[in-house]
Coordinates of C-alpha atoms and ligand atoms in Angstrom, one line a residue:
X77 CA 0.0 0.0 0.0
X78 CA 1.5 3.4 -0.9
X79 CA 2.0 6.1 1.4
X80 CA 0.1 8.7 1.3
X81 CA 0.3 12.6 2.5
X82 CA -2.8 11.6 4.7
X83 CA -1.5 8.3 6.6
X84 CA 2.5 8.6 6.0
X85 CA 3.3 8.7 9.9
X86 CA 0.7 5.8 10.9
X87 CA 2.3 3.9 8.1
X88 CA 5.8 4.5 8.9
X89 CA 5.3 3.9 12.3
X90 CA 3.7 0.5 11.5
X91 CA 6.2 -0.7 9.0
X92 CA 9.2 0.3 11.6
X93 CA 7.6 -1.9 14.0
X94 CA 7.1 -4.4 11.9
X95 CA 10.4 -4.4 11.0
X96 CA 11.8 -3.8 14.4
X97 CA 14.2 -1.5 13.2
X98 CA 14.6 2.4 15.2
X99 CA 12.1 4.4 12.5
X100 CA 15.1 7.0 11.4
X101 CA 17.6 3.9 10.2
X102 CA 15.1 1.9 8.8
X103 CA 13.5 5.2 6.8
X104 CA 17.0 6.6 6.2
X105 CA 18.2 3.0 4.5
X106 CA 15.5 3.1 2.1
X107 CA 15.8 6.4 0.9
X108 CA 19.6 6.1 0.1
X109 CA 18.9 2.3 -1.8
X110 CA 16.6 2.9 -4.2
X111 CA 17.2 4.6 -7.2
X112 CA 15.1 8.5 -8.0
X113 CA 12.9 7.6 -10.7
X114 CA 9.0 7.8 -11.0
X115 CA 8.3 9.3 -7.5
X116 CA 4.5 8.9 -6.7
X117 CA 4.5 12.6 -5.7
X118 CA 2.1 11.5 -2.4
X119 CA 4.7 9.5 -1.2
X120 CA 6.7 12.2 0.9
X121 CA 9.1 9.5 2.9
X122 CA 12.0 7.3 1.7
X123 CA 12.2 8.1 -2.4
X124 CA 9.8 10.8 -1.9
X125 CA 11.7 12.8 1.1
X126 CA 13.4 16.2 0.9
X127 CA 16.6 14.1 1.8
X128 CA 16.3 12.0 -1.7
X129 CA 15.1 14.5 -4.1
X130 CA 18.1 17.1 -2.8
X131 CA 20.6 14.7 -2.9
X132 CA 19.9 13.6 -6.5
X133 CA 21.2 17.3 -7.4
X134 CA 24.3 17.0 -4.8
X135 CA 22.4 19.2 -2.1
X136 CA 22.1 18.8 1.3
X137 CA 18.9 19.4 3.1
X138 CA 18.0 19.7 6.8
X139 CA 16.5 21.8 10.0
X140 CA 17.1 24.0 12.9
X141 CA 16.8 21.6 16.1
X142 CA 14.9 22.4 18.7
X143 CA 16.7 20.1 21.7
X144 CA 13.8 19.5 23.8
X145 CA 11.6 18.0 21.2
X146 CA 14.5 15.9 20.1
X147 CA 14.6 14.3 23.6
X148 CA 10.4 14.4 24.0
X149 CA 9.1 13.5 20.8
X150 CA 9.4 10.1 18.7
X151 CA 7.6 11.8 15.5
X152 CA 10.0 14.6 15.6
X153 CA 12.7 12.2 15.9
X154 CA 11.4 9.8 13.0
X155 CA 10.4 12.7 11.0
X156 CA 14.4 14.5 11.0
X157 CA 15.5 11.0 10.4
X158 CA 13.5 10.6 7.1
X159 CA 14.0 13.9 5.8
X160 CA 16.7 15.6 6.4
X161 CA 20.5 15.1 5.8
X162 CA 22.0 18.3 7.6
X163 CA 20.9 19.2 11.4
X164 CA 21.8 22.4 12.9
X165 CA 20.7 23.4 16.8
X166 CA 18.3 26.2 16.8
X167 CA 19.8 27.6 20.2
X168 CA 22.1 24.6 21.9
X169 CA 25.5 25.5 20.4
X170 CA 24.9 29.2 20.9
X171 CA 27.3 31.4 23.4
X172 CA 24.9 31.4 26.3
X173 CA 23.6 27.9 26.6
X174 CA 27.4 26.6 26.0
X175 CA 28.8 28.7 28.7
X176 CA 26.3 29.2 31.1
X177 CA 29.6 30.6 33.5
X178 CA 32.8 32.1 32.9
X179 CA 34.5 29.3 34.0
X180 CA 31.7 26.4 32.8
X181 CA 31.7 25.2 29.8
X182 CA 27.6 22.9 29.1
X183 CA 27.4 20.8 26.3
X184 CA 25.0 17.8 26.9
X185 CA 22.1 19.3 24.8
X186 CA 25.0 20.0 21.8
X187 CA 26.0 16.3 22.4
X188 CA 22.8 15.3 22.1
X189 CA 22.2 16.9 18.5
X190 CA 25.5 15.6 17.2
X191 CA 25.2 12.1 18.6
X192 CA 21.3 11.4 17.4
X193 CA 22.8 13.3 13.6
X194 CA 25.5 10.9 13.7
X195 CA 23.5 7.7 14.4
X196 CA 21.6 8.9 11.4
X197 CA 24.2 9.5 9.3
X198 CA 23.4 13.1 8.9
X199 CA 25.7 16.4 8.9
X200 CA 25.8 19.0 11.5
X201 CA 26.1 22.5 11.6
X202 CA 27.7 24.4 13.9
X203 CA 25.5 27.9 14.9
X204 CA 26.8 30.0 16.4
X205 CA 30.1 30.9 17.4
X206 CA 30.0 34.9 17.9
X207 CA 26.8 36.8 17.9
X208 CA 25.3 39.8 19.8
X209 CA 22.5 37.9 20.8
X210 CA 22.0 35.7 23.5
X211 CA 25.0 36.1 25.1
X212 CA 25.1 34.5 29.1
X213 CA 24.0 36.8 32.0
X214 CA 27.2 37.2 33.0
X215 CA 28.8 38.8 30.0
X216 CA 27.9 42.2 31.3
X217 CA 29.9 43.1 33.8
X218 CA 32.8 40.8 32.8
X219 CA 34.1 41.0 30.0
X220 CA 36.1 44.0 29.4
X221 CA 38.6 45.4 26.9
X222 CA 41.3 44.0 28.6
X223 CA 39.8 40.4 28.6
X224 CA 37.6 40.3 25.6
X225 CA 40.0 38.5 23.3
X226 CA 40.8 36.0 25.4
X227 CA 36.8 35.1 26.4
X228 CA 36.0 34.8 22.6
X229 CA 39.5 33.0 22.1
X230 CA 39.4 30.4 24.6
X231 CA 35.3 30.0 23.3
X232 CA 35.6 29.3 20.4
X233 CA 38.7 26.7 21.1
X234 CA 36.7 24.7 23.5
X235 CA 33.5 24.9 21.6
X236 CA 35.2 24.2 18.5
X237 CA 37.6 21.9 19.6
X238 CA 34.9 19.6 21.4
X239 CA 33.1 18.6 18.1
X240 CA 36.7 19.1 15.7
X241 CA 36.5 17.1 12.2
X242 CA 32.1 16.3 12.9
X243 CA 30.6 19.6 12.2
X244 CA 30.0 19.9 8.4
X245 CA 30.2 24.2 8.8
X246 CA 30.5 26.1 11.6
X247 CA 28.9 30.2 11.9
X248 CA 31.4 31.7 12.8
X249 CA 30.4 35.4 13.2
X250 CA 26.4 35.9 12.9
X251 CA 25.0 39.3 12.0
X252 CA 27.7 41.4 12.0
X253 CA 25.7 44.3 9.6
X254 CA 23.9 46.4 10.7
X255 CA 23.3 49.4 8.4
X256 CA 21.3 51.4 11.0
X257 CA 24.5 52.0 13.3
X258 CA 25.1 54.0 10.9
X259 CA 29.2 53.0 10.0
X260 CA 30.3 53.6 6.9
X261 CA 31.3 49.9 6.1
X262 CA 27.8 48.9 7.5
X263 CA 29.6 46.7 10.7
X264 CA 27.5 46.5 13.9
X265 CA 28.9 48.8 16.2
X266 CA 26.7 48.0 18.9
X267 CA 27.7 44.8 19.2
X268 CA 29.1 43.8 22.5
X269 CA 32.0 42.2 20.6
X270 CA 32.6 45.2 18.4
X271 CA 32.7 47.9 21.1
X272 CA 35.0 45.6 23.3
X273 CA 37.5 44.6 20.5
X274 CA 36.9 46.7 17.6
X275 CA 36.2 45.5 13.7
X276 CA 39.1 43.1 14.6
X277 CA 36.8 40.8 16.3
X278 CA 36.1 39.4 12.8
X279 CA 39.1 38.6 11.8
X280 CA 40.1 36.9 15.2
X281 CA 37.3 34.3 15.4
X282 CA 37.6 33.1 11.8
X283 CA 41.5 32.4 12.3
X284 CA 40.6 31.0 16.0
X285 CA 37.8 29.0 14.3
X286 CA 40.1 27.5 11.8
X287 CA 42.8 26.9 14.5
X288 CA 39.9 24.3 16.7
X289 CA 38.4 22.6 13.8
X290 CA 40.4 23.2 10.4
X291 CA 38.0 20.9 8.3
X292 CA 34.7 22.5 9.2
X293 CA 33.5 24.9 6.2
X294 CA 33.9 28.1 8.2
X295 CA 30.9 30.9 7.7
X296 CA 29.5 33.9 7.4
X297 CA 25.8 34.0 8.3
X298 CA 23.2 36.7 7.9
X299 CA 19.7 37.8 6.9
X300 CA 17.9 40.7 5.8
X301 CA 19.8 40.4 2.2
X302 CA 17.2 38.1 -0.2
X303 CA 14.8 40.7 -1.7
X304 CA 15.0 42.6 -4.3
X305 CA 15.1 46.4 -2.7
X306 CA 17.0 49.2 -1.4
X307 CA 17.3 48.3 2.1
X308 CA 18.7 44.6 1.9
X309 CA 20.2 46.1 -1.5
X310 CA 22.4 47.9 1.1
X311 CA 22.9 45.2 3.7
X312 CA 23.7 42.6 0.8
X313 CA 26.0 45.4 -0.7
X314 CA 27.9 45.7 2.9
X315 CA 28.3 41.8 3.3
X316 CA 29.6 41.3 0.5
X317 CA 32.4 44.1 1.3
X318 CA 33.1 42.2 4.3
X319 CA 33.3 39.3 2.2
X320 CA 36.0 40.6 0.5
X321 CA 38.0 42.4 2.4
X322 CA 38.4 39.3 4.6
X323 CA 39.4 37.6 1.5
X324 CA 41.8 40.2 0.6
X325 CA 43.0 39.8 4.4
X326 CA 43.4 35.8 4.3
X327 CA 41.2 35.3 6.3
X328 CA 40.1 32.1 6.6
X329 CA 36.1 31.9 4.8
X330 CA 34.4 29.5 3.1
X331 CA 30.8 30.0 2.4
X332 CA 27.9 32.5 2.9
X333 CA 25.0 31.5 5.1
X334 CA 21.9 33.2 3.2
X335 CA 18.9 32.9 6.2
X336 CA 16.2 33.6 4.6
X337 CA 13.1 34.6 6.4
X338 CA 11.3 35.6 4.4
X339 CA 7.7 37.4 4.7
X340 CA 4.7 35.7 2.2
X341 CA 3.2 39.4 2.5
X342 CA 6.6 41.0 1.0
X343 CA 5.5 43.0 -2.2
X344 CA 9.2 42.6 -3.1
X345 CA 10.9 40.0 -5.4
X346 CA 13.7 37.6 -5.8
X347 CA 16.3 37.7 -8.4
X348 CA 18.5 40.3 -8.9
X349 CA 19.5 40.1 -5.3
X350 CA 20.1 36.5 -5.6
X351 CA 22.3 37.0 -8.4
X352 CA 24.5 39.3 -7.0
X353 CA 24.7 37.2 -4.0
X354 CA 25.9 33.8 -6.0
X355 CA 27.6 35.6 -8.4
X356 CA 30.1 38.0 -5.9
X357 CA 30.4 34.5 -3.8
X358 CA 31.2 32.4 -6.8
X359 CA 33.8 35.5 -7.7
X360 CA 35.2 34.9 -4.0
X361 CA 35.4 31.1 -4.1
X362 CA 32.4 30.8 -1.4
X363 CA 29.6 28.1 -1.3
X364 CA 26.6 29.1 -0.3
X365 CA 24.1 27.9 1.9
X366 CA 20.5 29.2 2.4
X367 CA 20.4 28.5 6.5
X368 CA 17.6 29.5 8.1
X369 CA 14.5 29.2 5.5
X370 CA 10.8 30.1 6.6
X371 CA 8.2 32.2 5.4
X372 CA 6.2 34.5 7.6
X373 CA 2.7 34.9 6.8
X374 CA 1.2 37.1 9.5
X375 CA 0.6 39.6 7.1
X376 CA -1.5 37.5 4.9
X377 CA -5.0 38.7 5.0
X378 CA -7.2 36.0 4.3
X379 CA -7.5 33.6 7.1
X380 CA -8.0 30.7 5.2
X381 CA -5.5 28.4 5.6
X382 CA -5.3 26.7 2.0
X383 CA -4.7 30.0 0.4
X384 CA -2.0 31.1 3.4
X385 CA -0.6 27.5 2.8
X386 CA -0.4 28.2 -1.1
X387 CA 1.3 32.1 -0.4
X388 CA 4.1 30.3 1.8
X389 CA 4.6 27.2 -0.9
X390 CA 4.6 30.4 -3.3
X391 CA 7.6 31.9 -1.5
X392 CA 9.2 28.6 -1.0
X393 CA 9.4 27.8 -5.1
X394 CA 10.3 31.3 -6.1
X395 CA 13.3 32.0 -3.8
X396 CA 14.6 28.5 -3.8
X397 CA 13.7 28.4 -7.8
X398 CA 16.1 31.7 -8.3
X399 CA 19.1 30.7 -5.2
X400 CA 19.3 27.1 -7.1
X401 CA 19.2 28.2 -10.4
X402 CA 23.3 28.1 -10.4
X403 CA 25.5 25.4 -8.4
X404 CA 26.7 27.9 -5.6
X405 CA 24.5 27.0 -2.9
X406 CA 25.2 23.1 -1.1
X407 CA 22.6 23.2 1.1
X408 CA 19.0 24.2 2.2
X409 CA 17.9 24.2 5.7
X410 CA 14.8 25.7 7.4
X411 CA 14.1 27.0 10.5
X412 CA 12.3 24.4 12.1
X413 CA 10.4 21.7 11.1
X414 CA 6.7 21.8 11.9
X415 CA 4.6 25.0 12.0
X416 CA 3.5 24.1 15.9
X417 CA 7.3 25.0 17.2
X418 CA 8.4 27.8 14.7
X419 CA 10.2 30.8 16.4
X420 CA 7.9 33.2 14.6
X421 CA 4.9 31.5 16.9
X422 CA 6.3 33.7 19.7
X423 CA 3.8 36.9 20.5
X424 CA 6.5 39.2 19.5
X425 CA 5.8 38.0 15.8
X426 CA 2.3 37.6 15.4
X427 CA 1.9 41.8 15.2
X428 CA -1.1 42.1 12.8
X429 CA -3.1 38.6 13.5
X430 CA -1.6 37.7 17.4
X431 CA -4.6 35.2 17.5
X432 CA -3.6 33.0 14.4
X433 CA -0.5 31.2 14.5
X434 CA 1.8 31.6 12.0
X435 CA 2.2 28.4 9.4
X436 CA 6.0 29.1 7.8
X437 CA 7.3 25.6 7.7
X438 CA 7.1 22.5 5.2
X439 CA 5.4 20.8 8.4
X440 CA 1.9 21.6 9.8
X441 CA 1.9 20.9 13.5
X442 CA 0.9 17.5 12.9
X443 CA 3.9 16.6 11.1
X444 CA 1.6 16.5 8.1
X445 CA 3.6 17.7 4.7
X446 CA 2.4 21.3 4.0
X447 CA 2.5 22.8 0.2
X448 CA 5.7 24.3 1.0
X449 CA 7.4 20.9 1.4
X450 CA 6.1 20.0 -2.2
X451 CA 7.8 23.6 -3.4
X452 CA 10.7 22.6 -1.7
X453 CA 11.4 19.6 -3.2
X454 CA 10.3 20.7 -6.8
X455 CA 12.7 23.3 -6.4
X456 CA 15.3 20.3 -5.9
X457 CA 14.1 18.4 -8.6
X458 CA 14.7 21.9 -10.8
X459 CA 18.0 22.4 -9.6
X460 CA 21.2 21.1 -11.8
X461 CA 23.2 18.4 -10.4
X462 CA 26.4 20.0 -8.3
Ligands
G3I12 O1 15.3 28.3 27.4 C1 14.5 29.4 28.0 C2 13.5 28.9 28.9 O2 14.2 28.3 30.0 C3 12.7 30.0 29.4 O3 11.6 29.6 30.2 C4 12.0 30.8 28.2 C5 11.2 32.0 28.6 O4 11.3 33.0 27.6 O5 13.0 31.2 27.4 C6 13.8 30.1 26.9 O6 14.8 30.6 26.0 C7 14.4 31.1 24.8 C8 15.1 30.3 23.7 O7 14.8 30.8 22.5 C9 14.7 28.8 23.7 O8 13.3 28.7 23.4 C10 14.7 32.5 24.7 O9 13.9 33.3 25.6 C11 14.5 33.0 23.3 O10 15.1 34.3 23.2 C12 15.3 32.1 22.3 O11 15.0 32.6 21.0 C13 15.8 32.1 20.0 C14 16.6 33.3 19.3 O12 17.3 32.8 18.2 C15 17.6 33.8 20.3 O13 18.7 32.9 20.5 C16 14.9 31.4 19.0 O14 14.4 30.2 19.6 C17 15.7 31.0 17.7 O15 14.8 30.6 16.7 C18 16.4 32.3 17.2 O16 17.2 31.9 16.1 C19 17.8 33.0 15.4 C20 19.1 32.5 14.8 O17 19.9 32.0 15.9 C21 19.9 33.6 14.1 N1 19.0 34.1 13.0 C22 17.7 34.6 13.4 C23 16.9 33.4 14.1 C24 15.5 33.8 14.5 O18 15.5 34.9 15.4

């Protein structure tokens, strides 16, 4: 009996069972024996996963994490395990929850997301090594000028060192434009990092990065630089300056992390900026990888879900269409997996309809494959072998 979008998780369960295999080996072997041909497009698991369809065009494909699903729920578990060949934590590798103290390093929930990707034959990566954001309480007050290099330094080496030669590509710096400070090279002055060690900073945690794990695909990761406008125009114009002046510096870069959270009520489109993205990183020798894909659609008016559903899968096919058009980008992950546990479904984000939840994810909170999955993986099918 074929599996259809309806009963794909009964029957997976069942046929796991049956087998008496774990459900993410027993999927996972499937979907890497048999050959891609004549995928009955219900059939979302095994052939018919993300994981297949991208790798048939040399892509990765994966998720963002989120650590205490991983550890609570067995659908969430089988459903990374079927479709995804990349995992990346959404917050467990982060500054704050992997140094809770100075002097106290906590890395059971970051052990836990490489040792389940690892059983499963997936990819890791590595997010985030130096950000502004959620930092530990007790960076205020103690880091200073004077110690500043030696806090990020001694970071980054233990971090890094702990999972050397299994993370696929490690963020190494996160965010670090931010035209409205108002700098003429567009760096975020406000960033604790920045005010305690100057531009510098940069420059210092790629060569530390490279130092602790000299394999791992070292990156620079931001957002606000997909659409086709003057204000990511700018953004995109002063990443890519940062780009290459590390280049000119030898510093030690190897891809561009593209997030891409994108908004299904955007009036804006995709191309030209995604050009100038792949083309300025194919000039610089970069891969790309689009890191952190979802789709807002708070903005939508209608509150019927089918057409909200449609919007999203709209936004899904075009972007991904136009960032896999050329061979630059290795990988595609989202933000999350099912709708129920998106980061956009805090209150801060739901600004025009805070009594809908949002639905930006190929999964609906059921684990049940939304229209967006099916743009995804069209969009791999489109794509040319790399
Ligand atoms: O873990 C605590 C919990 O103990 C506490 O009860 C609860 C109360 O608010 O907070 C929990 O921490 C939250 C954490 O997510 C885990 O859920 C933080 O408040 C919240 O700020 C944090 O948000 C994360 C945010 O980054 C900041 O780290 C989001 O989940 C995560 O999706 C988001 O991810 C970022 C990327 O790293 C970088 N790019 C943008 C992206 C979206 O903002």
């Amino acid at each position: 009996m074929k599996i259809t979008r309806r009963n794909w998780l009964r029957q997976a369960a069942g046929t796991v069972a049956a087998a008496g295999v774990p459900a993410m080996l027993g999927r996972r072997a499937n979907a890497l024996s048999k050959p891609h041909h004549h995928v009955d497009p219900n059939v979302i698991t095994g052939e018919g996963s993300l994981m297949a369809h991208a790798s048939a065009r040399g892509l990765l494909t994966g998720a963002a994490v989120n650590i205490q699903l991983l550890r609570s729920d067995e659908t969430y578990r089988r459903v990374l395990g079927e479709q995804y060949s990349i995992l990346v934590g959404e917050n467990c590798m982060k500054f704050g929850p992997t140094q809770p103290k100075p002097d106290v390093y906590y890395f059971n929930d970051a052990d836990g997301l490489v040792t389940f990707a690892e059983a499963n034959g997936m990819k890791v990566r590595g997010h985030n090594f130096i950000w502004h954001e959620y930092l530990p309480e007790w960076f205020t007050g103690t880091v200073t000028k004077e110690n500043a290099k030696k806090i990020l330094v001694d970071h980054i080496m233990t971090v890094g060192g702990r999972y050397k030669g299994r993370i696929h590509s490690w963020d190494v710096v996160n965010e670090a434009i931010w035209i409205e400070d108002g700098r003429p090279d567009g760096l975020r002055s406000s960033s604790p990092w920045f005010q305690m060690l100057g531009p510098e900073y940069i420059d210092l945690a790629y060569r530390t990065a490279h130092e602790a794990d000299p394999n791992a695909f070292l990156t620079y990761n931001d957002y606000g630089i997909e659409y086709d406008n003057a204000e990511e125009g700018k953004k995109r114009a002063a990443v890519l300056d940062l780009l290459k002046r590390m280049k000119a510096a030898g510093t030690p870069i190897d891809a561009l992390g593209v997030q891409s959270h994108l908004n299904s009520a955007s009036t804006n489109s995709f191309g030209r900026g995604t050009t100038e993205l792949l083309d300025a990183a194919r000039q610089l020798g970069l891969q790309v990888f689009i890191t952190e894909l979802d789709v807002k659609d708070d903005g939508q008016e209608t509150d019927d879900i089918a057409k909200r559903d449609e919007e999203v899968a709209h936004v899904y096919r075009a972007f991904t269409g136009s960032m896999l058009e050329g061979k630059q980008v290795k990988a595609v992950l989202t933000w999350g997996v099912s709708d129920a546990h998106s980061w956009l479904n805090g209150p801060k984000w739901r600004v025009k309809h805070p009594d809908r939840l949002q639905r930006p994810l190929p999964f609906d909170s059921d684990y049940t494959p939304k229209p967006a999955f099916f743009a995804l993986r069209d969009s791999f099918d489109k794509a040319k072998r790399r």
